[in-house]
Amino acid sequence: MTYCCGILVKDGLVMLADTRTNAGLDNISTFRKLHVFEQPGERVMALASAGNLAITQSVLTVLTDGIENPLTGEVETLMNAPSLFLAAQRIGRAVRTVSRIEGPALKAEDINFDVSFLFGGQIKGAPMRLFMVYPAGNFIACTTDTPYLQIGEHKYGKPVLDRAISYDVELYDALKIGLISMDSTMRSNLGVSPPIDALLLRNDACTAELNIRIEDDDPYFRALRRQWSEALRAAYQSIPRPPYGHSKA
């Protein structure tokens, strides 16, 4: 299991991904799920993955090596895509290519073709964008009305994002809220675990302002987890008891 989220606000983009993978309780590993493609000053893009690790790695290899366009002969990669939208289309084609190759063997073993991606970034002269790519290769774009997208074990972290994130939130506040969302997920699902990879992109910089790995013993993250738990307890204690039955405020 995994949890990845992307938050697109007026000042830029935040992307977060955990690193836990498992094939059973006794086969747990750490793998990077947030991959950055960067030509500083010209373009910066990030791809976060959830699902079967072998499939996601195959898709990533196809995107890195490229797919030849039968009409133009061009080898199409993320790094030579003329726009983020066309780059998202290339991710979709890569997913379908891997599905055609690997799908029959997976089906024979009764294994679902389970893969999804968050893809975001900016190409110089164009706006920052964020997409979610589904297992069929189709995708949706993030909007200002709901400026975040999630993949993987998303249900535990969603309430935090629903209540706290808006398009006008400052970029580092978006990072803080994303980390709280990650902590909420880790609290409720042991399949999501540190280290956490975090990426912060500021509009028109076309390079990563922050690209870090947050370990479980990171002082800020430990303080955030503790303070968030204390704030939740204080919040519920400050609310009057329900005026029903025999309870007293």
Short mmCIF file of C-alpha atoms in Angstrom, two decimals:
data_model
loop_
_atom_site.label_atom_id
_atom_site.label_comp_id
_atom_site.label_asym_id
_atom_site.label_seq_id
_atom_site.Cartn_x
_atom_site.Cartn_y
_atom_site.Cartn_z
CA MET A 1 0.00 0.00 0.00
CA THR A 2 1.06 3.59 -0.43
CA TYR A 3 -0.10 7.16 -0.08
CA CYS A 4 0.81 10.02 -2.41
CA CYS A 5 -0.72 13.47 -2.66
CA GLY A 6 -0.23 16.53 -4.80
CA ILE A 7 -1.37 20.02 -3.78
CA LEU A 8 -1.57 22.77 -6.41
CA VAL A 9 -1.90 26.29 -4.97
CA LYS A 10 -1.48 29.77 -6.41
CA ASP A 11 2.25 29.90 -5.62
CA GLY A 12 3.20 26.43 -6.82
CA LEU A 13 3.01 22.69 -6.24
CA VAL A 14 3.69 20.31 -3.35
CA MET A 15 4.01 16.56 -3.89
CA LEU A 16 4.45 13.93 -1.17
CA ALA A 17 4.90 10.16 -1.25
CA ASP A 18 5.68 7.51 1.31
CA THR A 19 8.18 4.74 0.52
CA ARG A 20 6.61 1.60 2.03
CA THR A 21 6.05 -1.41 -0.21
CA ASN A 22 5.01 -4.85 0.91
CA ALA A 23 4.15 -8.23 -0.49
CA GLY A 24 2.93 -9.60 2.82
CA LEU A 25 3.64 -8.88 6.46
CA ASP A 26 7.07 -10.49 6.29
CA ASN A 27 8.20 -8.91 3.00
CA ILE A 28 8.40 -5.15 3.55
CA SER A 29 10.77 -2.86 1.67
CA THR A 30 11.52 0.80 0.98
CA PHE A 31 11.33 2.10 -2.59
CA ARG A 32 11.20 5.63 -3.98
CA LYS A 33 7.77 6.41 -5.45
CA LEU A 34 8.32 10.10 -6.23
CA HIS A 35 10.53 10.65 -9.29
CA VAL A 36 11.73 14.06 -10.48
CA PHE A 37 12.57 14.97 -14.08
CA GLU A 38 14.37 18.30 -14.27
CA GLN A 39 16.10 20.60 -16.74
CA PRO A 40 16.76 23.59 -14.47
CA GLY A 41 15.33 26.82 -15.80
CA GLU A 42 13.43 25.04 -18.58
CA ARG A 43 11.23 22.36 -17.05
CA VAL A 44 10.65 20.41 -13.87
CA MET A 45 8.20 17.49 -13.56
CA ALA A 46 7.44 14.90 -10.92
CA LEU A 47 5.77 11.51 -11.13
CA ALA A 48 4.41 9.75 -8.02
CA SER A 49 3.23 6.15 -8.29
CA ALA A 50 0.91 3.79 -6.47
CA GLY A 51 0.12 0.15 -7.13
CA ASN A 52 2.07 -2.93 -8.18
CA LEU A 53 5.77 -2.05 -7.92
CA ALA A 54 6.83 -4.12 -10.93
CA ILE A 55 4.23 -2.38 -13.10
CA THR A 56 5.08 1.13 -11.93
CA GLN A 57 8.78 0.51 -12.53
CA SER A 58 8.02 -0.78 -16.03
CA VAL A 59 6.00 2.34 -16.82
CA LEU A 60 8.79 4.54 -15.49
CA THR A 61 11.33 2.73 -17.69
CA VAL A 62 9.14 3.18 -20.77
CA LEU A 63 8.82 6.90 -20.03
CA THR A 64 12.57 7.26 -19.52
CA ASP A 65 13.59 5.26 -22.59
CA GLY A 66 10.75 6.69 -24.68
CA ILE A 67 8.17 5.40 -27.12
CA GLU A 68 8.61 5.90 -30.86
CA ASN A 69 5.79 7.87 -32.49
CA PRO A 70 4.82 5.84 -35.60
CA LEU A 71 3.81 9.00 -37.47
CA THR A 72 6.87 11.17 -36.79
CA GLY A 73 9.54 8.65 -35.81
CA GLU A 74 10.29 10.76 -32.72
CA VAL A 75 11.17 8.93 -29.53
CA GLU A 76 8.75 10.53 -27.07
CA THR A 77 9.81 10.95 -23.44
CA LEU A 78 8.68 13.20 -20.62
CA MET A 79 11.72 15.40 -21.11
CA ASN A 80 10.89 16.29 -24.72
CA ALA A 81 7.12 16.67 -24.32
CA PRO A 82 6.06 20.13 -25.58
CA SER A 83 3.44 20.59 -22.83
CA LEU A 84 2.37 19.07 -19.52
CA PHE A 85 -0.89 17.91 -21.08
CA LEU A 86 0.96 16.02 -23.83
CA ALA A 87 3.34 14.63 -21.21
CA ALA A 88 0.32 13.28 -19.29
CA GLN A 89 -0.88 11.69 -22.52
CA ARG A 90 2.50 10.00 -22.89
CA ILE A 91 2.19 8.59 -19.39
CA GLY A 92 -1.21 7.19 -20.35
CA ARG A 93 0.26 5.58 -23.48
CA ALA A 94 3.09 4.10 -21.42
CA VAL A 95 0.55 2.60 -18.99
CA ARG A 96 -1.40 1.06 -21.89
CA THR A 97 1.83 -0.24 -23.48
CA VAL A 98 2.84 -2.01 -20.27
CA SER A 99 -0.72 -3.30 -19.88
CA ARG A 100 -0.61 -4.91 -23.34
CA ILE A 101 2.74 -6.55 -22.58
CA GLU A 102 2.25 -7.58 -18.96
CA GLY A 103 -1.54 -7.79 -18.70
CA PRO A 104 -2.10 -11.33 -20.03
CA ALA A 105 0.55 -12.83 -17.74
CA LEU A 106 -0.82 -10.96 -14.73
CA LYS A 107 -4.36 -12.09 -15.54
CA ALA A 108 -3.19 -15.69 -15.80
CA GLU A 109 -1.87 -15.40 -12.24
CA ASP A 110 -5.07 -13.66 -11.07
CA ILE A 111 -3.19 -10.40 -10.40
CA ASN A 112 -4.90 -7.10 -11.13
CA PHE A 113 -3.22 -4.49 -13.31
CA ASP A 114 -3.12 -2.02 -10.44
CA VAL A 115 -1.30 1.24 -11.08
CA SER A 116 -2.00 4.97 -10.81
CA PHE A 117 0.11 8.10 -10.99
CA LEU A 118 0.20 11.72 -9.93
CA PHE A 119 2.04 13.88 -12.45
CA GLY A 120 2.79 17.56 -12.00
CA GLY A 121 5.22 20.31 -12.80
CA GLN A 122 5.89 23.17 -15.16
CA ILE A 123 7.47 23.87 -18.53
CA LYS A 124 8.90 27.36 -19.02
CA GLY A 125 6.29 29.79 -20.28
CA ALA A 126 3.34 27.56 -19.34
CA PRO A 127 1.36 27.28 -16.09
CA MET A 128 2.02 24.76 -13.31
CA ARG A 129 -0.30 21.75 -13.65
CA LEU A 130 -1.18 18.56 -11.76
CA PHE A 131 -2.78 15.39 -13.19
CA MET A 132 -3.92 11.99 -11.94
CA VAL A 133 -3.47 9.07 -14.35
CA TYR A 134 -5.74 6.04 -13.94
CA PRO A 135 -4.95 2.33 -14.64
CA ALA A 136 -6.66 2.62 -18.06
CA GLY A 137 -4.25 5.42 -19.05
CA ASN A 138 -6.87 8.18 -18.96
CA PHE A 139 -6.34 11.15 -16.67
CA ILE A 140 -7.88 14.18 -14.99
CA ALA A 141 -6.42 17.60 -14.17
CA CYS A 142 -6.44 19.34 -10.80
CA THR A 143 -8.62 22.48 -10.56
CA THR A 144 -8.73 25.54 -8.32
CA ASP A 145 -12.02 24.29 -6.81
CA THR A 146 -10.36 21.16 -5.41
CA PRO A 147 -6.64 21.93 -5.58
CA TYR A 148 -5.31 18.52 -4.61
CA LEU A 149 -5.21 14.96 -5.91
CA GLN A 150 -4.43 11.69 -4.09
CA ILE A 151 -3.57 8.11 -5.01
CA GLY A 152 -3.14 4.97 -2.93
CA GLU A 153 -4.54 4.79 0.60
CA HIS A 154 -6.11 8.24 0.40
CA LYS A 155 -9.21 8.09 2.62
CA TYR A 156 -7.52 8.80 5.97
CA GLY A 157 -5.68 11.90 4.78
CA LYS A 158 -8.52 13.35 2.73
CA PRO A 159 -10.51 14.98 5.60
CA VAL A 160 -7.47 17.08 6.53
CA LEU A 161 -7.07 18.31 2.95
CA ASP A 162 -10.81 18.93 2.57
CA ARG A 163 -10.88 21.20 5.61
CA ALA A 164 -7.54 22.99 5.33
CA ILE A 165 -6.53 23.29 1.68
CA SER A 166 -7.68 26.05 -0.64
CA TYR A 167 -6.06 27.48 -3.76
CA ASP A 168 -4.93 30.57 -1.79
CA VAL A 169 -2.99 28.64 0.88
CA GLU A 170 0.68 29.66 1.06
CA LEU A 171 3.09 27.13 -0.42
CA TYR A 172 4.87 26.07 2.79
CA ASP A 173 1.53 25.91 4.60
CA ALA A 174 0.43 23.51 1.85
CA LEU A 175 3.51 21.42 2.62
CA LYS A 176 2.65 21.44 6.35
CA ILE A 177 -0.96 20.41 5.67
CA GLY A 178 0.24 17.68 3.31
CA LEU A 179 2.51 16.30 6.04
CA ILE A 180 -0.41 16.30 8.50
CA SER A 181 -2.44 14.40 5.90
CA MET A 182 0.42 11.91 5.57
CA ASP A 183 0.62 11.52 9.36
CA SER A 184 -3.14 10.92 9.57
CA THR A 185 -2.78 8.16 6.99
CA MET A 186 0.16 6.54 8.75
CA ARG A 187 -1.76 6.59 12.05
CA SER A 188 -4.56 4.52 10.54
CA ASN A 189 -2.75 2.28 8.05
CA LEU A 190 0.46 0.39 8.78
CA GLY A 191 0.98 -0.07 5.04
CA VAL A 192 1.97 3.61 4.78
CA SER A 193 5.27 4.51 6.42
CA PRO A 194 8.30 6.82 6.36
CA PRO A 195 10.63 7.80 4.87
CA ILE A 196 8.55 10.44 3.08
CA ASP A 197 9.74 12.07 -0.13
CA ALA A 198 8.67 15.71 -0.43
CA LEU A 199 8.93 18.05 -3.42
CA LEU A 200 8.10 21.75 -3.54
CA LEU A 201 7.97 23.66 -6.83
CA ARG A 202 7.45 27.42 -6.99
CA ASN A 203 5.75 28.99 -10.01
CA ASP A 204 8.07 30.01 -12.86
CA ALA A 205 11.26 28.80 -11.16
CA CYS A 206 11.36 25.63 -13.30
CA THR A 207 13.56 23.95 -10.73
CA ALA A 208 12.88 22.25 -7.42
CA GLU A 209 12.91 24.64 -4.45
CA LEU A 210 12.76 21.66 -2.09
CA ASN A 211 13.41 17.99 -2.83
CA ILE A 212 14.00 16.11 0.40
CA ARG A 213 13.52 12.79 2.17
CA ILE A 214 11.95 13.03 5.63
CA GLU A 215 12.96 10.18 7.91
CA ASP A 216 10.87 8.94 10.84
CA ASP A 217 13.24 10.60 13.33
CA ASP A 218 13.16 14.00 11.58
CA PRO A 219 12.77 16.60 14.40
CA TYR A 220 10.21 18.76 12.61
CA PHE A 221 8.06 15.83 11.50
CA ARG A 222 8.11 14.30 14.99
CA ALA A 223 7.06 17.66 16.48
CA LEU A 224 4.33 18.07 13.85
CA ARG A 225 2.90 14.64 14.66
CA ARG A 226 2.91 15.33 18.40
CA GLN A 227 1.46 18.84 18.12
CA TRP A 228 -1.27 17.72 15.73
CA SER A 229 -2.36 14.98 18.15
CA GLU A 230 -2.36 17.45 21.05
CA ALA A 231 -4.32 20.00 19.01
CA LEU A 232 -6.98 17.42 18.12
CA ARG A 233 -7.39 16.39 21.75
CA ALA A 234 -7.64 20.03 22.85
CA ALA A 235 -10.17 20.78 20.11
CA TYR A 236 -12.60 18.00 21.02
CA GLN A 237 -12.25 18.77 24.74
CA SER A 238 -13.15 22.42 24.11
CA ILE A 239 -16.43 21.52 22.36
CA PRO A 240 -19.46 21.24 24.72
CA ARG A 241 -20.89 17.78 25.24
CA PRO A 242 -24.05 16.94 23.27
CA PRO A 243 -27.21 18.16 25.01
CA TYR A 244 -28.87 14.74 24.68
CA GLY A 245 -29.87 12.14 27.26
CA HIS A 246 -28.31 12.60 30.71
CA SER A 247 -25.02 14.23 29.61
CA LYS A 248 -24.05 17.60 31.04
CA ALA A 249 -22.01 20.31 29.38
#
